[in-house]
mmCIF file of C-alpha atoms in Angstrom:
data_model
loop_
_atom_site.group_PDB
_atom_site.id
_atom_site.type_symbol
_atom_site.label_atom_id
_atom_site.label_comp_id
_atom_site.label_asym_id
_atom_site.label_seq_id
_atom_site.Cartn_x
_atom_site.Cartn_y
_atom_site.Cartn_z
ATOM 1 C CA MET A 6 -15.878 18.203 3.048
ATOM 2 C CA ALA A 7 -18.507 17.941 0.290
ATOM 3 C CA ASN A 8 -18.516 19.451 -3.188
ATOM 4 C CA SER A 9 -21.434 20.872 -5.160
ATOM 5 C CA SER A 10 -22.507 17.395 -6.310
ATOM 6 C CA GLY A 11 -22.818 16.218 -2.713
ATOM 7 C CA PHE A 12 -19.772 13.932 -2.917
ATOM 8 C CA SER A 13 -18.138 13.671 0.502
ATOM 9 C CA MET A 14 -14.357 14.079 0.404
ATOM 10 C CA THR A 15 -11.828 13.788 3.202
ATOM 11 C CA LEU A 16 -8.594 15.657 2.550
ATOM 12 C CA PRO A 17 -5.291 14.004 3.452
ATOM 13 C CA ILE A 18 -3.191 16.021 5.901
ATOM 14 C CA LEU A 19 0.479 16.638 5.096
ATOM 15 C CA ASP A 20 2.828 15.986 8.009
ATOM 16 C CA SER A 21 6.574 15.359 8.190
ATOM 17 C CA LYS A 22 6.367 11.702 7.066
ATOM 18 C CA ASN A 23 3.749 11.282 4.351
ATOM 19 C CA TYR A 24 4.646 13.708 1.556
ATOM 20 C CA ASP A 25 4.676 11.167 -1.307
ATOM 21 C CA ARG A 26 1.237 9.802 -0.453
ATOM 22 C CA TRP A 27 -0.141 13.300 0.231
ATOM 23 C CA ARG A 28 1.111 14.605 -3.122
ATOM 24 C CA ASN A 29 -0.524 11.757 -5.048
ATOM 25 C CA HIS A 30 -3.817 12.133 -3.198
ATOM 26 C CA MET A 31 -3.869 15.895 -3.693
ATOM 27 C CA LYS A 32 -3.185 15.572 -7.425
ATOM 28 C CA ALA A 33 -6.180 13.264 -7.725
ATOM 29 C CA ILE A 34 -8.317 15.737 -5.768
ATOM 30 C CA PHE A 35 -7.114 18.683 -7.893
ATOM 31 C CA GLY A 36 -8.030 16.716 -11.020
ATOM 32 C CA PHE A 37 -11.480 15.925 -9.652
ATOM 33 C CA GLN A 38 -12.011 19.587 -8.755
ATOM 34 C CA GLU A 39 -10.698 20.677 -12.206
ATOM 35 C CA VAL A 40 -7.916 22.854 -10.784
ATOM 36 C CA LEU A 41 -4.826 20.697 -11.430
ATOM 37 C CA GLU A 42 -3.627 22.819 -14.374
ATOM 38 C CA ILE A 43 -3.872 26.011 -12.285
ATOM 39 C CA VAL A 44 -1.797 24.397 -9.520
ATOM 40 C CA GLN A 45 0.897 23.206 -11.920
ATOM 41 C CA LYS A 46 1.042 26.123 -14.367
ATOM 42 C CA GLY A 47 -0.562 29.069 -12.591
ATOM 43 C CA TYR A 48 -2.326 31.815 -14.523
ATOM 44 C CA GLN A 49 -1.451 35.047 -16.301
ATOM 45 C CA GLU A 50 -2.223 38.483 -14.906
ATOM 46 C CA ILE A 51 -4.011 40.871 -17.259
ATOM 47 C CA GLY A 52 -3.445 44.537 -18.006
ATOM 48 C CA ASP A 53 -5.758 47.531 -17.875
ATOM 49 C CA GLY A 54 -6.563 47.208 -21.566
ATOM 50 C CA ALA A 55 -7.863 43.641 -21.354
ATOM 51 C CA THR A 56 -11.039 42.779 -23.223
ATOM 52 C CA GLU A 57 -14.220 41.570 -21.540
ATOM 53 C CA ALA A 58 -13.491 38.039 -22.719
ATOM 54 C CA GLN A 59 -9.982 38.184 -21.261
ATOM 55 C CA ARG A 60 -11.343 39.533 -17.961
ATOM 56 C CA ALA A 61 -13.898 36.731 -17.834
ATOM 57 C CA MET A 62 -11.190 34.125 -18.402
ATOM 58 C CA TYR A 63 -8.990 35.777 -15.776
ATOM 59 C CA ASN A 64 -11.774 35.826 -13.205
ATOM 60 C CA GLU A 65 -12.462 32.134 -13.823
ATOM 61 C CA ALA A 66 -8.766 31.291 -13.442
ATOM 62 C CA LYS A 67 -8.554 33.376 -10.271
ATOM 63 C CA LYS A 68 -11.579 31.566 -8.855
ATOM 64 C CA LYS A 69 -9.993 28.170 -9.583
ATOM 65 C CA ASP A 70 -6.729 29.302 -8.006
ATOM 66 C CA CYS A 71 -8.490 30.384 -4.812
ATOM 67 C CA LYS A 72 -10.240 27.021 -4.712
ATOM 68 C CA ALA A 73 -6.947 25.146 -5.140
ATOM 69 C CA LEU A 74 -5.191 27.269 -2.519
ATOM 70 C CA PHE A 75 -8.028 26.606 -0.093
ATOM 71 C CA LEU A 76 -7.632 22.840 -0.633
ATOM 72 C CA ILE A 77 -3.891 23.078 0.027
ATOM 73 C CA TYR A 78 -4.406 25.104 3.213
ATOM 74 C CA GLN A 79 -6.953 22.549 4.409
ATOM 75 C CA GLY A 80 -4.607 19.655 3.601
ATOM 76 C CA VAL A 81 -1.557 20.594 5.695
ATOM 77 C CA ASP A 82 -0.745 20.485 9.403
ATOM 78 C CA ALA A 83 0.244 23.557 11.440
ATOM 79 C CA ALA A 84 3.987 23.266 10.703
ATOM 80 C CA ASN A 85 3.469 23.035 6.945
ATOM 81 C CA TYR A 86 0.893 25.836 6.983
ATOM 82 C CA GLU A 87 3.566 28.209 8.305
ATOM 83 C CA LYS A 88 5.743 27.418 5.274
ATOM 84 C CA ILE A 89 3.081 28.562 2.815
ATOM 85 C CA ASN A 90 1.322 31.217 4.856
ATOM 86 C CA GLY A 91 1.187 34.443 2.885
ATOM 87 C CA VAL A 92 1.638 33.023 -0.631
ATOM 88 C CA GLU A 93 -0.545 34.551 -3.321
ATOM 89 C CA THR A 94 -1.216 31.563 -5.567
ATOM 90 C CA ALA A 95 -1.764 27.823 -5.334
ATOM 91 C CA LYS A 96 1.218 27.285 -7.662
ATOM 92 C CA GLN A 97 3.528 29.022 -5.183
ATOM 93 C CA ALA A 98 2.189 26.969 -2.251
ATOM 94 C CA TRP A 99 2.564 23.717 -4.220
ATOM 95 C CA GLU A 100 6.142 24.512 -5.268
ATOM 96 C CA ILE A 101 7.145 25.378 -1.690
ATOM 97 C CA SER A 102 5.823 22.025 -0.496
ATOM 98 C CA GLU A 103 7.670 20.206 -3.288
ATOM 99 C CA LYS A 104 10.970 21.897 -2.463
ATOM 100 C CA SER A 105 10.529 21.282 1.264
ATOM 101 C CA TYR A 106 10.026 17.534 0.933
ATOM 102 C CA GLU A 107 11.533 16.400 -2.330
ATOM 103 C CA GLY A 108 14.812 18.134 -1.567
ATOM 104 C CA ALA A 109 18.003 17.963 -3.569
ATOM 105 C CA ASP A 110 19.024 15.019 -5.751
ATOM 106 C CA LYS A 111 21.602 13.974 -3.168
ATOM 107 C CA ILE A 112 18.928 13.486 -0.534
ATOM 108 C CA LYS A 113 16.875 11.410 -2.947
ATOM 109 C CA LYS A 114 19.888 9.245 -3.764
ATOM 110 C CA VAL A 115 20.595 8.554 -0.099
ATOM 111 C CA LYS A 116 16.945 7.736 0.520
ATOM 112 C CA LEU A 117 16.900 5.425 -2.499
ATOM 113 C CA GLN A 118 20.027 3.596 -1.310
ATOM 114 C CA ASN A 119 18.414 2.935 2.065
ATOM 115 C CA LEU A 120 15.184 1.756 0.469
ATOM 116 C CA ARG A 121 17.054 -0.485 -1.965
ATOM 117 C CA ARG A 122 19.013 -2.079 0.883
ATOM 118 C CA GLU A 123 15.796 -2.683 2.809
ATOM 119 C CA TYR A 124 14.155 -4.126 -0.319
ATOM 120 C CA GLU A 125 17.031 -6.486 -1.066
ATOM 121 C CA VAL A 126 17.088 -8.069 2.414
ATOM 122 C CA LEU A 127 13.315 -8.300 2.761
ATOM 123 C CA GLN A 128 12.109 -11.871 3.245
ATOM 124 C CA MET A 129 8.703 -13.269 4.101
ATOM 125 C CA GLU A 130 8.332 -14.139 7.786
ATOM 126 C CA GLU A 131 6.557 -17.280 8.968
ATOM 127 C CA THR A 132 3.963 -15.073 10.657
ATOM 128 C CA ASP A 133 3.257 -13.052 7.486
ATOM 129 C CA SER A 134 0.155 -13.686 5.427
ATOM 130 C CA ILE A 135 0.408 -13.319 1.652
ATOM 131 C CA ALA A 136 -1.553 -10.051 1.856
ATOM 132 C CA ASP A 137 0.804 -8.695 4.548
ATOM 133 C CA TYR A 138 3.929 -9.596 2.601
ATOM 134 C CA MET A 139 2.640 -8.211 -0.692
ATOM 135 C CA THR A 140 1.863 -4.934 1.085
ATOM 136 C CA LYS A 141 5.450 -4.758 2.374
ATOM 137 C CA ILE A 142 6.860 -5.411 -1.109
ATOM 138 C CA LEU A 143 4.589 -2.907 -2.873
ATOM 139 C CA THR A 144 5.111 -0.193 -0.255
ATOM 140 C CA LEU A 145 8.893 -0.337 -0.700
ATOM 141 C CA SER A 146 8.538 -0.537 -4.493
ATOM 142 C CA ASN A 147 6.353 2.579 -4.601
ATOM 143 C CA GLN A 148 8.716 4.470 -2.302
ATOM 144 C CA MET A 149 11.634 3.586 -4.592
ATOM 145 C CA ARG A 150 9.656 4.728 -7.629
ATOM 146 C CA SER A 151 9.011 8.083 -5.948
ATOM 147 C CA CYS A 152 12.789 8.469 -5.618
ATOM 148 C CA GLY A 153 13.280 7.886 -9.348
ATOM 149 C CA LYS A 154 13.958 4.136 -9.405
ATOM 150 C CA ALA A 155 12.356 2.310 -12.345
ATOM 151 C CA MET A 156 10.612 -0.749 -10.904
ATOM 152 C CA LYS A 157 9.464 -3.247 -13.541
ATOM 153 C CA GLU A 158 6.556 -5.504 -12.662
ATOM 154 C CA LYS A 159 8.584 -8.585 -13.605
ATOM 155 C CA SER A 160 11.317 -7.765 -11.081
ATOM 156 C CA ILE A 161 8.717 -7.374 -8.305
ATOM 157 C CA VAL A 162 7.100 -10.705 -9.257
ATOM 158 C CA GLU A 163 10.499 -12.424 -9.179
ATOM 159 C CA LYS A 164 11.318 -10.824 -5.819
ATOM 160 C CA VAL A 165 8.109 -12.217 -4.321
ATOM 161 C CA LEU A 166 8.650 -15.712 -5.730
ATOM 162 C CA ARG A 167 12.206 -16.063 -4.433
ATOM 163 C CA THR A 168 11.550 -14.717 -0.942
ATOM 164 C CA LEU A 169 8.460 -16.664 0.122
ATOM 165 C CA THR A 170 8.710 -19.164 2.974
ATOM 166 C CA CYS A 171 9.367 -22.820 2.116
ATOM 167 C CA LYS A 172 5.720 -23.853 2.541
ATOM 168 C CA TYR A 173 5.035 -22.089 -0.779
ATOM 169 C CA ASP A 174 7.768 -23.952 -2.704
ATOM 170 C CA HIS A 175 5.294 -26.148 -4.595
ATOM 171 C CA ILE A 176 3.160 -23.277 -5.825
ATOM 172 C CA VAL A 177 6.270 -21.247 -6.757
ATOM 173 C CA VAL A 178 7.523 -24.111 -8.945
ATOM 174 C CA ALA A 179 4.075 -24.488 -10.515
ATOM 175 C CA ILE A 180 3.860 -20.766 -11.282
ATOM 176 C CA GLU A 181 7.361 -20.631 -12.768
ATOM 177 C CA GLU A 182 6.615 -23.635 -14.997
ATOM 178 C CA SER A 183 3.110 -22.657 -16.104
ATOM 179 C CA LYS A 184 3.261 -18.855 -16.288
ATOM 180 C CA ASN A 185 5.169 -16.400 -18.442
ATOM 181 C CA LEU A 186 6.809 -14.169 -15.828
ATOM 182 C CA GLU A 187 7.205 -11.411 -18.432
ATOM 183 C CA GLU A 188 3.407 -11.096 -18.582
ATOM 184 C CA LEU A 189 2.366 -12.159 -15.067
ATOM 185 C CA LYS A 190 0.608 -9.344 -13.217
ATOM 186 C CA ILE A 191 1.230 -8.727 -9.525
ATOM 187 C CA GLU A 192 -2.474 -8.992 -8.682
ATOM 188 C CA GLU A 193 -2.679 -12.320 -10.560
ATOM 189 C CA LEU A 194 0.324 -13.632 -8.623
ATOM 190 C CA GLN A 195 -1.196 -12.522 -5.325
ATOM 191 C CA ALA A 196 -4.500 -14.232 -6.143
ATOM 192 C CA SER A 197 -2.736 -17.542 -6.905
ATOM 193 C CA LEU A 198 -0.669 -17.375 -3.720
ATOM 194 C CA GLN A 199 -3.662 -16.509 -1.549
ATOM 195 C CA ALA A 200 -5.639 -19.429 -2.996
ATOM 196 C CA HIS A 201 -2.740 -21.742 -2.081
ATOM 197 C CA GLU A 202 -2.570 -20.137 1.370
ATOM 198 C CA LEU A 203 -6.253 -20.934 1.958
ATOM 199 C CA ARG A 204 -5.701 -24.559 0.940
ATOM 200 C CA ILE A 205 -2.809 -24.846 3.403
ATOM 201 C CA LYS A 206 -4.960 -23.412 6.200
ATOM 202 C CA GLY A 207 -7.825 -25.748 5.266
ATOM 203 C CA ARG A 208 -5.579 -28.803 5.444
ATOM 204 C CA SER A 209 -4.097 -27.711 8.763
ATOM 205 C CA SER A 210 -7.575 -27.214 10.182
ATOM 206 C CA SER A 211 -8.652 -30.648 8.910
ATOM 207 C CA ARG A 212 -5.597 -32.323 10.443
ATOM 208 C CA GLY A 213 -6.273 -30.566 13.731
ATOM 209 C CA THR A 214 -9.871 -31.817 13.748
ATOM 210 C CA ASP A 215 -8.746 -35.368 12.922
ATOM 211 C CA GLN A 216 -6.207 -35.275 15.736
ATOM 212 C CA VAL A 217 -8.834 -34.114 18.231
ATOM 213 C CA LEU A 218 -11.226 -36.867 17.156
ATOM 214 C CA MET A 219 -8.468 -39.488 17.320
ATOM 215 C CA SER A 220 -7.439 -38.290 20.768
ATOM 216 C CA ARG A 221 -11.017 -38.535 21.995
ATOM 217 C CA HIS A 222 -11.368 -42.007 20.470
ATOM 218 C CA ASN A 223 -8.164 -43.239 22.110
ATOM 219 C CA LYS A 224 -9.187 -41.731 25.434
ATOM 220 C CA LYS A 225 -12.566 -43.452 25.257
ATOM 221 C CA ASN A 226 -10.967 -46.823 24.382
ATOM 222 C CA SER A 227 -8.535 -46.400 27.236
ATOM 223 C CA GLU A 228 -11.347 -45.633 29.657
ATOM 224 C CA ASN A 229 -13.321 -48.670 28.427
ATOM 225 C CA TRP A 230 -10.275 -50.907 28.794
ATOM 226 C CA ASN A 231 -9.596 -49.629 32.303
ATOM 227 C CA GLN A 232 -13.245 -50.232 33.261
ATOM 228 C CA LYS A 233 -13.148 -53.793 31.899
ATOM 229 C CA THR A 234 -9.933 -54.486 33.809
ATOM 230 C CA LYS A 235 -11.495 -53.132 36.973
ATOM 231 C CA ASP A 236 -14.643 -55.270 36.472
ATOM 232 C CA LYS A 237 -12.564 -58.419 35.955
ATOM 233 C CA GLY A 238 -10.677 -57.735 39.158
ATOM 234 C CA GLN A 239 -13.876 -57.393 41.121
ATOM 235 C CA ASN A 240 -15.436 -60.552 39.614
ATOM 236 C CA SER A 241 -12.381 -62.669 40.419
ATOM 237 C CA ARG A 242 -12.694 -62.008 44.152
#
């Protein structure tokens, strides 16, 4: 889909599992298309005695609402389309989607409890890269935020530092001693850890190369020694 400026835009599609991400993406798209206020607040109908200026404003609002409703229709799958089919305004369609997926407070609390339990037991696996593990941490953190949990950056930084594998112990100690964890940004932490990860990989690769060269050297010496032994045996006959 392209707008009047030629900017190509792919709409996210709402299904049964991605409401939080879909909502955030759609809000950004509504803002870009200048229809977010219409979606959130709707517009006022006008009476028969409205002035020309009022009619002009109404027609503009109606046009924006149709545009927003079109975006919503285009951004849902077949099951979700049936929930909003027949609504008259974008505000009504948006509210139906919110009620369908955000649910009651009790549902949010149960979801948050499950996410919190998963977050608390999460540990870095030996097979995880720093980028993989940070993605796991941030995904859970964002899901908890969407359920109303306040997630401070410091608590996420501390969670990462205490759940890394033991090969990162040295860099964790260095970070804790040299950085103010109250001010340390998640992206700064990730950059430091990834730099350390690259050094570890570089050393492992160097050791592997040294071992291969040493093995070849020992094999060659062994072959030379065996050949000399064989030559001596033949000369002694």
